[in-house]
mmCIF file of C-alpha atoms and ligand atoms in Angstrom:
data_model
loop_
_atom_site.group_PDB
_atom_site.id
_atom_site.type_symbol
_atom_site.label_atom_id
_atom_site.label_comp_id
_atom_site.label_asym_id
_atom_site.label_seq_id
_atom_site.Cartn_x
_atom_site.Cartn_y
_atom_site.Cartn_z
ATOM 1 C CA MET A 1104 0.000 0.000 0.000
ATOM 2 C CA THR A 1105 1.445 3.390 -0.933
ATOM 3 C CA THR A 1106 1.103 6.357 1.400
ATOM 4 C CA GLN A 1107 -0.741 8.374 -1.274
ATOM 5 C CA GLN A 1108 -3.710 6.009 -1.370
ATOM 6 C CA GLN A 1109 -6.874 6.928 0.438
ATOM 7 C CA TRP A 1110 -7.254 4.705 3.477
ATOM 8 C CA VAL A 1111 -9.660 4.212 6.365
ATOM 9 C CA ASP A 1112 -8.160 6.842 8.690
ATOM 10 C CA GLY A 1113 -10.845 9.092 7.185
ATOM 11 C CA PRO A 1114 -13.392 10.537 6.554
ATOM 12 C CA PHE A 1115 -14.043 9.902 10.263
ATOM 13 C CA GLN A 1116 -10.875 10.417 12.251
ATOM 14 C CA LEU A 1117 -9.601 7.510 14.329
ATOM 15 C CA ILE A 1118 -9.371 7.871 18.105
ATOM 16 C CA ALA A 1119 -5.869 8.362 19.537
ATOM 17 C CA THR A 1120 -5.440 6.208 22.643
ATOM 18 C CA PRO A 1121 -5.067 8.058 25.968
ATOM 19 C CA LYS A 1122 -1.446 8.994 26.446
ATOM 20 C CA GLU A 1123 -1.234 8.012 30.131
ATOM 21 C CA ASN A 1124 -0.685 4.444 28.964
ATOM 22 C CA ASP A 1125 2.207 3.466 31.277
ATOM 23 C CA SER A 1126 2.410 0.331 33.362
ATOM 24 C CA GLY A 1127 1.867 2.175 36.651
ATOM 25 C CA SER A 1128 -1.400 3.697 35.464
ATOM 26 C CA HIS A 1129 -4.777 3.302 37.027
ATOM 27 C CA PHE A 1130 -6.649 0.393 35.399
ATOM 28 C CA SER A 1131 -9.205 2.830 33.962
ATOM 29 C CA VAL A 1132 -6.479 3.904 31.492
ATOM 30 C CA LYS A 1133 -6.149 0.339 30.216
ATOM 31 C CA VAL A 1134 -9.937 0.170 29.861
ATOM 32 C CA ALA A 1135 -9.974 3.465 27.942
ATOM 33 C CA VAL A 1136 -7.109 2.334 25.671
ATOM 34 C CA GLU A 1137 -8.808 -0.979 24.829
ATOM 35 C CA MET A 1138 -12.125 0.776 24.252
ATOM 36 C CA SER A 1139 -10.432 3.287 21.899
ATOM 37 C CA LEU A 1140 -8.946 0.397 19.909
ATOM 38 C CA ALA A 1141 -12.312 -1.394 19.737
ATOM 39 C CA HIS A 1142 -14.002 1.819 18.593
ATOM 40 C CA ASN A 1143 -11.352 2.329 15.903
ATOM 41 C CA ILE A 1144 -12.307 -1.069 14.459
ATOM 42 C CA LEU A 1145 -15.870 0.220 14.080
ATOM 43 C CA ILE A 1146 -14.685 3.556 12.631
ATOM 44 C CA ARG A 1147 -12.410 1.827 10.077
ATOM 45 C CA GLY A 1148 -15.360 -0.326 8.997
ATOM 46 C CA LEU A 1149 -17.550 2.760 8.623
ATOM 47 C CA ASN A 1150 -14.836 4.578 6.653
ATOM 48 C CA ALA A 1151 -14.390 1.503 4.429
ATOM 49 C CA ILE A 1152 -18.117 1.720 3.612
ATOM 50 C CA TYR A 1153 -17.961 5.466 2.855
ATOM 51 C CA LEU A 1154 -14.830 5.208 0.718
ATOM 52 C CA GLN A 1155 -15.757 2.125 -1.306
ATOM 53 C CA GLY A 1156 -19.542 2.443 -1.588
ATOM 54 C CA PRO A 1157 -19.373 4.948 -4.482
ATOM 55 C CA HIS A 1158 -17.246 2.552 -6.602
ATOM 56 C CA VAL A 1159 -19.339 -0.618 -6.311
ATOM 57 C CA LYS A 1160 -21.005 -1.480 -9.625
ATOM 58 C CA GLU A 1161 -21.179 -5.201 -10.519
ATOM 59 C CA GLN A 1162 -24.057 -7.222 -9.068
ATOM 60 C CA LYS A 1163 -21.798 -9.692 -7.205
ATOM 61 C CA ASP A 1164 -19.850 -6.765 -5.717
ATOM 62 C CA VAL A 1165 -23.094 -5.089 -4.620
ATOM 63 C CA GLU A 1166 -24.213 -8.295 -2.888
ATOM 64 C CA ASP A 1167 -20.872 -8.606 -1.104
ATOM 65 C CA PHE A 1168 -20.883 -4.911 -0.172
ATOM 66 C CA ALA A 1169 -24.402 -5.236 1.264
ATOM 67 C CA PHE A 1170 -23.247 -8.188 3.368
ATOM 68 C CA PHE A 1171 -20.204 -6.192 4.526
ATOM 69 C CA CYS A 1172 -22.525 -3.343 5.612
ATOM 70 C CA ASN A 1173 -24.850 -5.760 7.455
ATOM 71 C CA ALA A 1174 -21.876 -7.424 9.141
ATOM 72 C CA TRP A 1175 -20.613 -4.024 10.260
ATOM 73 C CA VAL A 1176 -24.026 -3.169 11.793
ATOM 74 C CA LYS A 1177 -24.042 -6.550 13.577
ATOM 75 C CA THR A 1178 -20.584 -5.767 14.960
ATOM 76 C CA VAL A 1179 -21.732 -2.370 16.268
ATOM 77 C CA HIS A 1180 -24.745 -4.047 17.912
ATOM 78 C CA HIS A 1181 -22.539 -6.717 19.415
ATOM 79 C CA HIS A 1182 -20.199 -4.111 20.909
ATOM 80 C CA HIS A 1183 -23.043 -2.117 22.412
ATOM 81 C CA SER A 1184 -24.945 -5.094 23.760
ATOM 82 C CA GLY A 1185 -21.762 -6.223 25.556
ATOM 83 C CA GLU A 1186 -21.630 -2.809 27.195
ATOM 84 C CA GLU A 1187 -25.315 -2.637 28.063
ATOM 85 C CA ASN A 1188 -25.560 -6.218 29.336
ATOM 86 C CA VAL A 1189 -22.285 -6.510 31.225
ATOM 87 C CA LEU A 1190 -19.912 -3.534 31.420
ATOM 88 C CA PHE A 1191 -22.346 -0.753 32.277
ATOM 89 C CA PRO A 1192 -24.396 -2.711 34.883
ATOM 90 C CA GLU A 1193 -21.168 -3.966 36.506
ATOM 91 C CA LEU A 1194 -19.802 -0.412 36.659
ATOM 92 C CA GLU A 1195 -23.090 0.805 38.163
ATOM 93 C CA LYS A 1196 -22.886 -1.914 40.783
ATOM 94 C CA PHE A 1197 -19.228 -1.306 41.592
ATOM 95 C CA THR A 1198 -19.486 2.502 41.816
ATOM 96 C CA HIS A 1199 -22.901 2.411 43.584
ATOM 97 C CA ASP A 1200 -23.969 4.995 41.026
ATOM 98 C CA GLU A 1201 -26.831 3.798 38.858
ATOM 99 C CA ASN A 1202 -26.552 6.869 36.622
ATOM 100 C CA ILE A 1203 -22.830 6.670 35.919
ATOM 101 C CA MET A 1204 -23.201 5.390 32.330
ATOM 102 C CA ASN A 1205 -26.502 7.113 31.522
ATOM 103 C CA GLU A 1206 -25.067 9.481 28.944
ATOM 104 C CA ASN A 1207 -23.488 6.560 27.064
ATOM 105 C CA LYS A 1208 -26.711 4.567 27.172
ATOM 106 C CA GLU A 1209 -28.679 7.523 25.816
ATOM 107 C CA GLN A 1210 -26.156 7.966 23.019
ATOM 108 C CA HIS A 1211 -26.483 4.262 22.067
ATOM 109 C CA HIS A 1212 -30.179 4.806 21.472
ATOM 110 C CA LYS A 1213 -29.839 8.113 19.662
ATOM 111 C CA PHE A 1214 -28.700 6.585 16.342
ATOM 112 C CA LEU A 1215 -30.325 3.154 16.627
ATOM 113 C CA ASP A 1216 -33.391 3.703 14.408
ATOM 114 C CA GLU A 1217 -31.390 5.279 11.592
ATOM 115 C CA MET A 1218 -28.738 2.550 11.733
ATOM 116 C CA GLU A 1219 -31.487 -0.089 11.599
ATOM 117 C CA GLU A 1220 -32.983 1.654 8.584
ATOM 118 C CA PHE A 1221 -29.584 1.570 6.825
ATOM 119 C CA ASP A 1222 -29.262 -2.142 7.685
ATOM 120 C CA ARG A 1223 -32.786 -2.895 6.431
ATOM 121 C CA TYR A 1224 -32.186 -0.953 3.217
ATOM 122 C CA MET A 1225 -28.973 -2.858 2.460
ATOM 123 C CA ARG A 1226 -30.649 -6.209 3.211
ATOM 124 C CA GLU A 1227 -33.832 -5.642 1.248
ATOM 125 C CA SER A 1228 -32.808 -3.589 -1.793
ATOM 126 C CA ALA A 1229 -32.334 -5.409 -5.083
ATOM 127 C CA PRO A 1230 -28.624 -5.448 -6.052
ATOM 128 C CA THR A 1231 -29.583 -4.314 -9.564
ATOM 129 C CA ALA A 1232 -31.091 -1.124 -8.081
ATOM 130 C CA TYR A 1233 -27.930 -0.198 -6.151
ATOM 131 C CA LYS A 1234 -27.090 3.497 -6.206
ATOM 132 C CA TRP A 1235 -24.594 5.098 -3.823
ATOM 133 C CA GLU A 1236 -26.682 8.300 -3.964
ATOM 134 C CA ASN A 1237 -29.453 6.354 -2.195
ATOM 135 C CA VAL A 1238 -27.179 4.634 0.316
ATOM 136 C CA LYS A 1239 -25.180 7.673 1.449
ATOM 137 C CA PRO A 1240 -28.106 9.615 3.003
ATOM 138 C CA LYS A 1241 -28.997 6.499 5.047
ATOM 139 C CA LEU A 1242 -25.450 6.436 6.426
ATOM 140 C CA ASP A 1243 -25.304 10.202 6.900
ATOM 141 C CA ALA A 1244 -28.468 9.948 9.018
ATOM 142 C CA PHE A 1245 -26.582 8.311 11.907
ATOM 143 C CA ALA A 1246 -22.816 8.204 11.244
ATOM 144 C CA GLU A 1247 -21.930 11.475 13.002
ATOM 145 C CA ASP A 1248 -23.962 10.592 16.107
ATOM 146 C CA LEU A 1249 -22.393 7.141 16.251
ATOM 147 C CA VAL A 1250 -18.838 8.459 15.930
ATOM 148 C CA ALA A 1251 -19.541 11.209 18.497
ATOM 149 C CA HIS A 1252 -20.610 8.459 20.895
ATOM 150 C CA LEU A 1253 -17.497 6.391 20.165
ATOM 151 C CA ARG A 1254 -15.364 9.437 21.068
ATOM 152 C CA ASP A 1255 -17.366 10.530 24.113
ATOM 153 C CA GLU A 1256 -17.243 7.127 25.778
ATOM 154 C CA ILE A 1257 -13.450 7.302 26.253
ATOM 155 C CA PRO A 1258 -13.332 10.248 28.731
ATOM 156 C CA THR A 1259 -16.215 8.652 30.674
ATOM 157 C CA LEU A 1260 -14.030 5.591 31.186
ATOM 158 C CA LEU A 1261 -10.964 7.673 32.104
ATOM 159 C CA ASP A 1262 -13.110 9.386 34.740
ATOM 160 C CA LEU A 1263 -13.294 6.050 36.583
ATOM 161 C CA LYS A 1264 -9.872 6.960 37.997
ATOM 162 C CA LYS A 1265 -11.604 8.257 41.085
ATOM 163 C CA TYR A 1266 -12.551 4.668 41.974
ATOM 164 C CA ASP A 1267 -10.341 1.809 43.147
ATOM 165 C CA SER A 1268 -8.129 0.526 40.314
ATOM 166 C CA ASP A 1269 -8.413 -3.158 41.307
ATOM 167 C CA GLY A 1270 -12.189 -2.870 41.407
ATOM 168 C CA ILE A 1271 -12.240 -1.527 37.843
ATOM 169 C CA LYS A 1272 -9.916 -4.364 36.834
ATOM 170 C CA LYS A 1273 -12.403 -6.932 38.218
ATOM 171 C CA VAL A 1274 -15.263 -5.302 36.307
ATOM 172 C CA TRP A 1275 -13.212 -5.389 33.079
ATOM 173 C CA LYS A 1276 -12.386 -9.054 33.678
ATOM 174 C CA LYS A 1277 -16.115 -9.823 33.854
ATOM 175 C CA MET A 1278 -16.554 -8.048 30.522
ATOM 176 C CA GLU A 1279 -13.692 -10.069 28.987
ATOM 177 C CA ASP A 1280 -15.084 -13.342 30.353
ATOM 178 C CA ALA A 1281 -18.503 -12.546 28.917
ATOM 179 C CA ALA A 1282 -16.881 -11.732 25.554
ATOM 180 C CA LYS A 1283 -15.178 -15.143 25.561
ATOM 181 C CA GLY A 1284 -18.583 -16.768 26.063
ATOM 182 C CA ASP A 1285 -19.872 -14.841 23.043
ATOM 183 C CA ILE A 1286 -18.014 -17.145 20.658
ATOM 184 C CA ARG A 1287 -21.039 -19.427 20.928
ATOM 185 C CA LEU A 1288 -23.291 -16.765 19.397
ATOM 186 C CA PRO A 1289 -24.625 -17.366 15.883
ATOM 187 C CA ASN A 1290 -22.689 -15.432 13.203
ATOM 188 C CA MET A 1291 -19.743 -14.886 15.529
ATOM 189 C CA PHE A 1292 -17.193 -16.887 13.534
ATOM 190 C CA ASP A 1293 -18.422 -16.317 10.004
ATOM 191 C CA THR A 1294 -19.508 -12.664 10.307
ATOM 192 C CA ILE A 1295 -18.387 -10.676 13.370
ATOM 193 C CA LEU A 1296 -14.874 -12.100 13.770
ATOM 194 C CA PRO A 1297 -13.861 -11.585 10.111
ATOM 195 C CA MET A 1298 -15.170 -8.002 10.345
ATOM 196 C CA VAL A 1299 -13.264 -7.336 13.584
ATOM 197 C CA LEU A 1300 -10.015 -8.938 12.391
ATOM 198 C CA GLY A 1301 -10.255 -7.261 8.990
ATOM 199 C CA CYS A 1302 -10.601 -3.806 10.571
ATOM 200 C CA ALA A 1303 -7.952 -4.161 13.314
ATOM 201 C CA ASP A 1304 -4.796 -2.410 12.108
ATOM 202 C CA ASN A 1305 -1.823 -3.895 13.951
ATOM 203 C CA LYS A 1306 0.393 -0.989 12.755
ATOM 204 C CA PHE A 1307 -1.771 1.628 14.524
ATOM 205 C CA GLU A 1308 0.276 4.016 16.714
ATOM 206 C CA GLY A 1309 3.506 2.337 15.665
ATOM 207 C CA GLY A 1310 2.215 -1.168 16.367
ATOM 208 C CA ILE A 1311 2.454 -0.818 20.168
ATOM 209 C CA HIS A 1312 -0.954 -2.401 20.803
ATOM 210 C CA LYS A 1313 -1.843 -6.077 20.657
ATOM 211 C CA PHE A 1314 -5.515 -5.818 19.911
ATOM 212 C CA PRO A 1315 -7.923 -7.562 19.843
ATOM 213 C CA PRO A 1316 -6.456 -9.809 22.559
ATOM 214 C CA PHE A 1317 -7.278 -13.074 20.806
ATOM 215 C CA PRO A 1318 -5.252 -16.294 21.061
ATOM 216 C CA PHE A 1319 -2.578 -16.459 18.318
ATOM 217 C CA PHE A 1320 -4.429 -19.122 16.330
ATOM 218 C CA MET A 1321 -7.661 -17.129 15.972
ATOM 219 C CA PRO A 1322 -6.746 -15.178 12.792
ATOM 220 C CA TYR A 1323 -5.580 -18.429 11.150
ATOM 221 C CA LEU A 1324 -8.753 -20.251 12.125
ATOM 222 C CA VAL A 1325 -10.983 -17.456 10.862
ATOM 223 C CA ASP A 1326 -8.957 -16.786 7.717
ATOM 224 C CA TYR A 1327 -8.551 -20.363 6.543
ATOM 225 C CA TRP A 1328 -11.964 -21.662 7.493
ATOM 226 C CA PHE A 1329 -14.750 -19.437 8.788
ATOM 227 C CA ALA A 1330 -14.173 -16.379 6.572
ATOM 228 C CA ASN A 1331 -14.657 -18.537 3.475
ATOM 229 C CA LYS A 1332 -18.445 -18.489 3.782
ATOM 230 C CA HIS A 1333 -18.630 -14.772 2.878
ATOM 231 C CA ARG A 1334 -15.155 -14.320 1.428
ATOM 232 C CA GLY A 1335 -16.325 -11.780 -1.161
ATOM 233 C CA ALA A 1336 -17.537 -9.398 1.548
ATOM 234 C CA TRP A 1337 -14.149 -9.280 3.268
ATOM 235 C CA ARG A 1338 -12.634 -7.735 0.140
ATOM 236 C CA PHE A 1339 -14.031 -4.488 1.590
ATOM 237 C CA CYS A 1340 -11.936 -4.827 4.761
ATOM 238 C CA PRO A 1341 -9.008 -2.418 5.125
ATOM 239 C CA CYS A 1342 -6.702 -5.098 6.589
ATOM 240 C CA ASP A 1343 -6.127 -8.791 6.073
ATOM 241 C CA MET A 1344 -7.292 -11.183 8.816
ATOM 242 C CA HIS A 1345 -3.906 -10.792 10.528
ATOM 243 C CA GLY A 1346 -4.287 -7.033 10.969
ATOM 244 C CA THR A 1347 -1.950 -5.993 8.159
ATOM 245 C CA PRO A 1348 -3.288 -2.914 6.338
ATOM 246 C CA LYS A 1349 -4.017 -3.410 2.654
ATOM 247 C CA SER A 1350 -5.141 -1.236 -0.238
ATOM 248 C CA LEU A 1351 -8.861 -0.725 -0.539
ATOM 249 C CA ASP A 1352 -9.938 -2.989 -3.403
ATOM 250 C CA PHE A 1353 -12.653 -0.631 -4.613
ATOM 251 C CA VAL A 1354 -10.764 2.665 -4.444
ATOM 252 C CA GLN A 1355 -8.819 3.450 -7.621
HETATM 253 FE FE1 FE2 B 2306 -17.681 1.180 23.505
HETATM 254 FE FE1 FE2 B 2307 -20.825 2.517 23.793
#
């Protein structure tokens, strides 16, 4: 990939991880760093849709692009349901503050209807009728609100510094354990994991992060087996399944 090529660090800017990322930090910093990296996966996917959507023409490409868009929406839902079902309630319990994540919860719901409408449109429209001019307004209807939420959540997590670091660590562990259990969910291996791996740039910020924290064999397993089911859709990913950035196939 040459540096001149348009890549998924725009149109929506990626989130720089909090700079207090040293080993002696409060655990809330680690939480905020990991959340920033997870949010960047979603932002890269969204940017990949914006950048490549205008260049999709052939019917097979439209079908694959529609699946890529649906997979991205599923991944956003999966991220937010993990927060609403585990992370936020556990933080409320630990801090004895039932309102502590209210702003984040409200933001989750702010763009939900419009994102669902985009998802429905991409699922139900005939590939032969595909026009980027019709897709873009559906994305524009929620993209800014979604990205604003992805940014705003980071300082909320950094604010947890006023609580006990070990307590925050235990809450995060519960979230990680629940995420491990999620591998049993339908569509996890053939849809969400290829999307996550294909949008996780391992060169980000000089390659200092190891994210997502999957076992080493996971990218191989997904790449050689599970990603095959919808292989055409993963052409729209900005990275290969091992996190190496690649040129966008549909951007000349
Ligand atoms: Fe989040
Ligand atoms: Fe969130």
